[in-house]
Amino acid sequence: MQIIVRSVVLFLFVWFVTRAVGRKELAGLSSFELILLIVMGDLIQQGVTGDDRSVVGAMLAVATFGLLTLAISFVSFKWSRAGTVVEGVPVVILRDGEPLEAVLKIERLTEDEVKDAAREQGIADLREIDVGIMESDGKFSFLRKDRSRPPPGSGSEVP
């Protein structure tokens, strides 16, 4: 029972930390940040199982994490308000070709990062963009002023 309680506490802690870090950072991890993420996973494992090195203890911890993930997914699917808390909401970062400085500051984005994302989608100049959005998963979506779609292969096609 102690492993299940520890699993729940650490699951919620990890969820809180990832929300606090922000979506931009999670969308583009550097190699150092990836190593920190792996180390954090090892530290969490030690906190969940403690001195218990049994197979049953590991199975309980994994099952608890899995069930909590399913529960959060179900709750966010059933109730849209919970979904916005769990997954976040898209944020408009650019309007009429102009970056929204206050929003960029809140999201800890630079104008250069927005320009890079636009170039990756085949948009050379921010003035071509009507609306720029940072999605809840940290990816960028841009709607051109002429409402044309980005070129194929740019990663933002709509099926």
PDB file of C-alpha atoms in Angstrom:
ATOM      1  CA  MET A   1       0.000   0.000   0.000  1.00  0.00           C
ATOM      2  CA  GLN A   2       2.880   2.351   0.756  1.00  0.00           C
ATOM      3  CA  ILE A   3       4.171   1.997  -2.831  1.00  0.00           C
ATOM      4  CA  ILE A   4       0.770   2.990  -4.222  1.00  0.00           C
ATOM      5  CA  VAL A   5       0.576   6.102  -2.016  1.00  0.00           C
ATOM      6  CA  ARG A   6       4.139   7.089  -2.930  1.00  0.00           C
ATOM      7  CA  SER A   7       3.336   6.532  -6.603  1.00  0.00           C
ATOM      8  CA  VAL A   8       0.309   8.806  -6.439  1.00  0.00           C
ATOM      9  CA  VAL A   9       2.221  11.570  -4.631  1.00  0.00           C
ATOM     10  CA  LEU A  10       5.191  11.451  -7.020  1.00  0.00           C
ATOM     11  CA  PHE A  11       2.948  11.196 -10.097  1.00  0.00           C
ATOM     12  CA  LEU A  12       1.165  14.397  -9.070  1.00  0.00           C
ATOM     13  CA  PHE A  13       4.507  16.046  -8.248  1.00  0.00           C
ATOM     14  CA  VAL A  14       5.923  15.192 -11.698  1.00  0.00           C
ATOM     15  CA  TRP A  15       2.747  16.481 -13.341  1.00  0.00           C
ATOM     16  CA  PHE A  16       3.060  19.755 -11.412  1.00  0.00           C
ATOM     17  CA  VAL A  17       6.759  20.148 -12.292  1.00  0.00           C
ATOM     18  CA  THR A  18       6.149  19.567 -16.010  1.00  0.00           C
ATOM     19  CA  ARG A  19       3.325  22.114 -15.986  1.00  0.00           C
ATOM     20  CA  ALA A  20       5.515  24.633 -14.144  1.00  0.00           C
ATOM     21  CA  VAL A  21       8.430  24.169 -16.549  1.00  0.00           C
ATOM     22  CA  GLY A  22       6.212  25.221 -19.432  1.00  0.00           C
ATOM     23  CA  ARG A  23       5.335  23.804 -22.798  1.00  0.00           C
ATOM     24  CA  LYS A  24       8.049  25.498 -24.819  1.00  0.00           C
ATOM     25  CA  GLU A  25      10.793  23.835 -22.857  1.00  0.00           C
ATOM     26  CA  LEU A  26       9.229  20.384 -23.068  1.00  0.00           C
ATOM     27  CA  ALA A  27       8.737  20.682 -26.814  1.00  0.00           C
ATOM     28  CA  GLY A  28      12.430  21.298 -27.467  1.00  0.00           C
ATOM     29  CA  LEU A  29      14.661  19.534 -24.973  1.00  0.00           C
ATOM     30  CA  SER A  30      18.405  19.935 -25.304  1.00  0.00           C
ATOM     31  CA  SER A  31      20.638  16.918 -24.749  1.00  0.00           C
ATOM     32  CA  PHE A  32      21.441  18.156 -21.236  1.00  0.00           C
ATOM     33  CA  GLU A  33      17.748  18.543 -20.410  1.00  0.00           C
ATOM     34  CA  LEU A  34      17.078  15.042 -21.721  1.00  0.00           C
ATOM     35  CA  ILE A  35      19.759  13.674 -19.389  1.00  0.00           C
ATOM     36  CA  LEU A  36      18.178  15.583 -16.487  1.00  0.00           C
ATOM     37  CA  LEU A  37      14.813  14.071 -17.391  1.00  0.00           C
ATOM     38  CA  ILE A  38      16.292  10.567 -17.297  1.00  0.00           C
ATOM     39  CA  VAL A  39      17.991  11.262 -13.968  1.00  0.00           C
ATOM     40  CA  MET A  40      14.712  12.625 -12.629  1.00  0.00           C
ATOM     41  CA  GLY A  41      13.045   9.353 -13.644  1.00  0.00           C
ATOM     42  CA  ASP A  42      15.615   7.385 -11.687  1.00  0.00           C
ATOM     43  CA  LEU A  43      15.161   9.616  -8.642  1.00  0.00           C
ATOM     44  CA  ILE A  44      11.406   9.172  -8.830  1.00  0.00           C
ATOM     45  CA  GLN A  45      11.811   5.399  -9.006  1.00  0.00           C
ATOM     46  CA  GLN A  46      13.836   5.463  -5.797  1.00  0.00           C
ATOM     47  CA  GLY A  47      11.199   7.605  -4.108  1.00  0.00           C
ATOM     48  CA  VAL A  48       8.353   5.368  -5.225  1.00  0.00           C
ATOM     49  CA  THR A  49       9.774   1.980  -4.350  1.00  0.00           C
ATOM     50  CA  GLY A  50      12.148   2.960  -1.536  1.00  0.00           C
ATOM     51  CA  ASP A  51      14.010  -0.138  -0.395  1.00  0.00           C
ATOM     52  CA  ASP A  52      11.510  -2.486  -2.050  1.00  0.00           C
ATOM     53  CA  ARG A  53      13.272  -4.180  -4.954  1.00  0.00           C
ATOM     54  CA  SER A  54      10.622  -6.819  -5.546  1.00  0.00           C
ATOM     55  CA  VAL A  55       8.929  -7.477  -8.858  1.00  0.00           C
ATOM     56  CA  VAL A  56       5.540  -7.034  -7.211  1.00  0.00           C
ATOM     57  CA  GLY A  57       6.578  -3.604  -5.889  1.00  0.00           C
ATOM     58  CA  ALA A  58       7.691  -2.502  -9.364  1.00  0.00           C
ATOM     59  CA  MET A  59       4.456  -3.831 -10.864  1.00  0.00           C
ATOM     60  CA  LEU A  60       2.397  -1.909  -8.306  1.00  0.00           C
ATOM     61  CA  ALA A  61       4.263   1.332  -9.062  1.00  0.00           C
ATOM     62  CA  VAL A  62       3.916   0.929 -12.838  1.00  0.00           C
ATOM     63  CA  ALA A  63       0.254  -0.068 -12.546  1.00  0.00           C
ATOM     64  CA  THR A  64      -0.462   2.965 -10.346  1.00  0.00           C
ATOM     65  CA  PHE A  65       1.224   5.333 -12.832  1.00  0.00           C
ATOM     66  CA  GLY A  66      -0.664   3.685 -15.693  1.00  0.00           C
ATOM     67  CA  LEU A  67      -4.028   3.894 -13.940  1.00  0.00           C
ATOM     68  CA  LEU A  68      -3.446   7.529 -12.983  1.00  0.00           C
ATOM     69  CA  THR A  69      -2.558   8.332 -16.597  1.00  0.00           C
ATOM     70  CA  LEU A  70      -5.754   6.653 -17.798  1.00  0.00           C
ATOM     71  CA  ALA A  71      -7.807   8.405 -15.116  1.00  0.00           C
ATOM     72  CA  ILE A  72      -6.452  11.823 -16.056  1.00  0.00           C
ATOM     73  CA  SER A  73      -7.045  11.098 -19.738  1.00  0.00           C
ATOM     74  CA  PHE A  74     -10.630  10.015 -19.026  1.00  0.00           C
ATOM     75  CA  VAL A  75     -11.366  13.015 -16.815  1.00  0.00           C
ATOM     76  CA  SER A  76      -9.948  15.474 -19.368  1.00  0.00           C
ATOM     77  CA  PHE A  77     -11.989  13.779 -22.120  1.00  0.00           C
ATOM     78  CA  LYS A  78     -15.228  13.829 -20.113  1.00  0.00           C
ATOM     79  CA  TRP A  79     -14.941  17.344 -18.690  1.00  0.00           C
ATOM     80  CA  SER A  80     -13.440  20.026 -20.907  1.00  0.00           C
ATOM     81  CA  ARG A  81     -12.539  22.234 -17.935  1.00  0.00           C
ATOM     82  CA  ALA A  82     -10.347  19.472 -16.546  1.00  0.00           C
ATOM     83  CA  GLY A  83      -8.763  19.094 -19.985  1.00  0.00           C
ATOM     84  CA  THR A  84      -7.639  22.693 -20.003  1.00  0.00           C
ATOM     85  CA  VAL A  85      -6.012  22.242 -16.580  1.00  0.00           C
ATOM     86  CA  VAL A  86      -4.312  18.981 -17.532  1.00  0.00           C
ATOM     87  CA  GLU A  87      -3.293  19.754 -21.100  1.00  0.00           C
ATOM     88  CA  GLY A  88      -3.274  23.546 -21.197  1.00  0.00           C
ATOM     89  CA  VAL A  89      -4.799  25.777 -23.851  1.00  0.00           C
ATOM     90  CA  PRO A  90      -3.493  27.189 -27.116  1.00  0.00           C
ATOM     91  CA  VAL A  91      -2.192  30.758 -26.812  1.00  0.00           C
ATOM     92  CA  VAL A  92      -2.203  33.442 -29.508  1.00  0.00           C
ATOM     93  CA  ILE A  93       1.360  34.780 -29.721  1.00  0.00           C
ATOM     94  CA  LEU A  94       1.165  36.733 -32.980  1.00  0.00           C
ATOM     95  CA  ARG A  95      -1.601  38.852 -34.493  1.00  0.00           C
ATOM     96  CA  ASP A  96      -1.496  40.665 -37.849  1.00  0.00           C
ATOM     97  CA  GLY A  97       2.202  39.921 -38.203  1.00  0.00           C
ATOM     98  CA  GLU A  98       3.066  41.512 -34.865  1.00  0.00           C
ATOM     99  CA  PRO A  99       4.301  39.486 -31.886  1.00  0.00           C
ATOM    100  CA  LEU A 100       2.269  39.981 -28.717  1.00  0.00           C
ATOM    101  CA  GLU A 101       5.103  40.971 -26.386  1.00  0.00           C
ATOM    102  CA  ALA A 102       3.198  40.432 -23.141  1.00  0.00           C
ATOM    103  CA  VAL A 103       2.227  36.895 -24.165  1.00  0.00           C
ATOM    104  CA  LEU A 104       5.765  36.096 -25.344  1.00  0.00           C
ATOM    105  CA  LYS A 105       7.058  37.216 -21.971  1.00  0.00           C
ATOM    106  CA  ILE A 106       4.578  35.017 -20.090  1.00  0.00           C
ATOM    107  CA  GLU A 107       5.432  32.005 -22.273  1.00  0.00           C
ATOM    108  CA  ARG A 108       9.175  32.777 -22.046  1.00  0.00           C
ATOM    109  CA  LEU A 109       9.535  32.974 -25.823  1.00  0.00           C
ATOM    110  CA  THR A 110      11.731  35.272 -27.863  1.00  0.00           C
ATOM    111  CA  GLU A 111      10.757  36.811 -31.158  1.00  0.00           C
ATOM    112  CA  ASP A 112      13.631  34.891 -32.755  1.00  0.00           C
ATOM    113  CA  GLU A 113      12.107  31.586 -31.601  1.00  0.00           C
ATOM    114  CA  VAL A 114       8.809  32.562 -33.229  1.00  0.00           C
ATOM    115  CA  LYS A 115      10.624  33.543 -36.436  1.00  0.00           C
ATOM    116  CA  ASP A 116      12.459  30.199 -36.429  1.00  0.00           C
ATOM    117  CA  ALA A 117       9.181  28.319 -36.061  1.00  0.00           C
ATOM    118  CA  ALA A 118       7.630  30.332 -38.902  1.00  0.00           C
ATOM    119  CA  ARG A 119      10.598  29.620 -41.179  1.00  0.00           C
ATOM    120  CA  GLU A 120      10.286  25.901 -40.397  1.00  0.00           C
ATOM    121  CA  GLN A 121       6.760  26.134 -41.804  1.00  0.00           C
ATOM    122  CA  GLY A 122       7.887  27.969 -44.933  1.00  0.00           C
ATOM    123  CA  ILE A 123       6.988  31.480 -43.808  1.00  0.00           C
ATOM    124  CA  ALA A 124       9.832  33.905 -44.401  1.00  0.00           C
ATOM    125  CA  ASP A 125       8.348  37.023 -42.820  1.00  0.00           C
ATOM    126  CA  LEU A 126       6.107  37.383 -39.768  1.00  0.00           C
ATOM    127  CA  ARG A 127       4.116  40.035 -41.648  1.00  0.00           C
ATOM    128  CA  GLU A 128       2.689  37.187 -43.787  1.00  0.00           C
ATOM    129  CA  ILE A 129       0.959  35.782 -40.712  1.00  0.00           C
ATOM    130  CA  ASP A 130      -2.546  36.723 -39.631  1.00  0.00           C
ATOM    131  CA  VAL A 131      -2.528  34.682 -36.424  1.00  0.00           C
ATOM    132  CA  GLY A 132       0.268  32.727 -34.726  1.00  0.00           C
ATOM    133  CA  ILE A 133      -0.627  30.216 -32.047  1.00  0.00           C
ATOM    134  CA  MET A 134       1.431  28.190 -29.622  1.00  0.00           C
ATOM    135  CA  GLU A 135      -0.553  24.988 -29.184  1.00  0.00           C
ATOM    136  CA  SER A 136      -0.987  23.278 -25.833  1.00  0.00           C
ATOM    137  CA  ASP A 137       1.724  20.750 -26.783  1.00  0.00           C
ATOM    138  CA  GLY A 138       4.286  23.518 -27.425  1.00  0.00           C
ATOM    139  CA  LYS A 139       4.133  23.406 -31.227  1.00  0.00           C
ATOM    140  CA  PHE A 140       3.413  26.457 -33.352  1.00  0.00           C
ATOM    141  CA  SER A 141       0.562  26.976 -35.817  1.00  0.00           C
ATOM    142  CA  PHE A 142       0.428  29.897 -38.203  1.00  0.00           C
ATOM    143  CA  LEU A 143      -2.446  31.155 -40.346  1.00  0.00           C
ATOM    144  CA  ARG A 144      -1.317  33.261 -43.251  1.00  0.00           C
ATOM    145  CA  LYS A 145      -3.066  36.496 -44.104  1.00  0.00           C
ATOM    146  CA  ASP A 146      -4.005  35.102 -47.512  1.00  0.00           C
ATOM    147  CA  ARG A 147      -5.330  31.974 -45.703  1.00  0.00           C
ATOM    148  CA  SER A 148      -3.217  29.699 -47.854  1.00  0.00           C
ATOM    149  CA  ARG A 149      -1.919  26.500 -46.390  1.00  0.00           C
ATOM    150  CA  PRO A 150       1.741  26.059 -45.605  1.00  0.00           C
ATOM    151  CA  PRO A 151       3.718  24.036 -48.131  1.00  0.00           C
ATOM    152  CA  PRO A 152       3.403  20.225 -47.864  1.00  0.00           C
ATOM    153  CA  GLY A 153       5.889  18.637 -45.481  1.00  0.00           C
ATOM    154  CA  SER A 154       6.007  21.684 -43.219  1.00  0.00           C
ATOM    155  CA  GLY A 155       4.441  19.742 -40.372  1.00  0.00           C
ATOM    156  CA  SER A 156       1.208  21.693 -40.066  1.00  0.00           C
ATOM    157  CA  GLU A 157      -1.043  20.151 -42.709  1.00  0.00           C
ATOM    158  CA  VAL A 158      -4.620  19.426 -41.739  1.00  0.00           C
ATOM    159  CA  PRO A 159      -5.788  15.918 -42.715  1.00  0.00           C
TER     160      PRO A 159
END
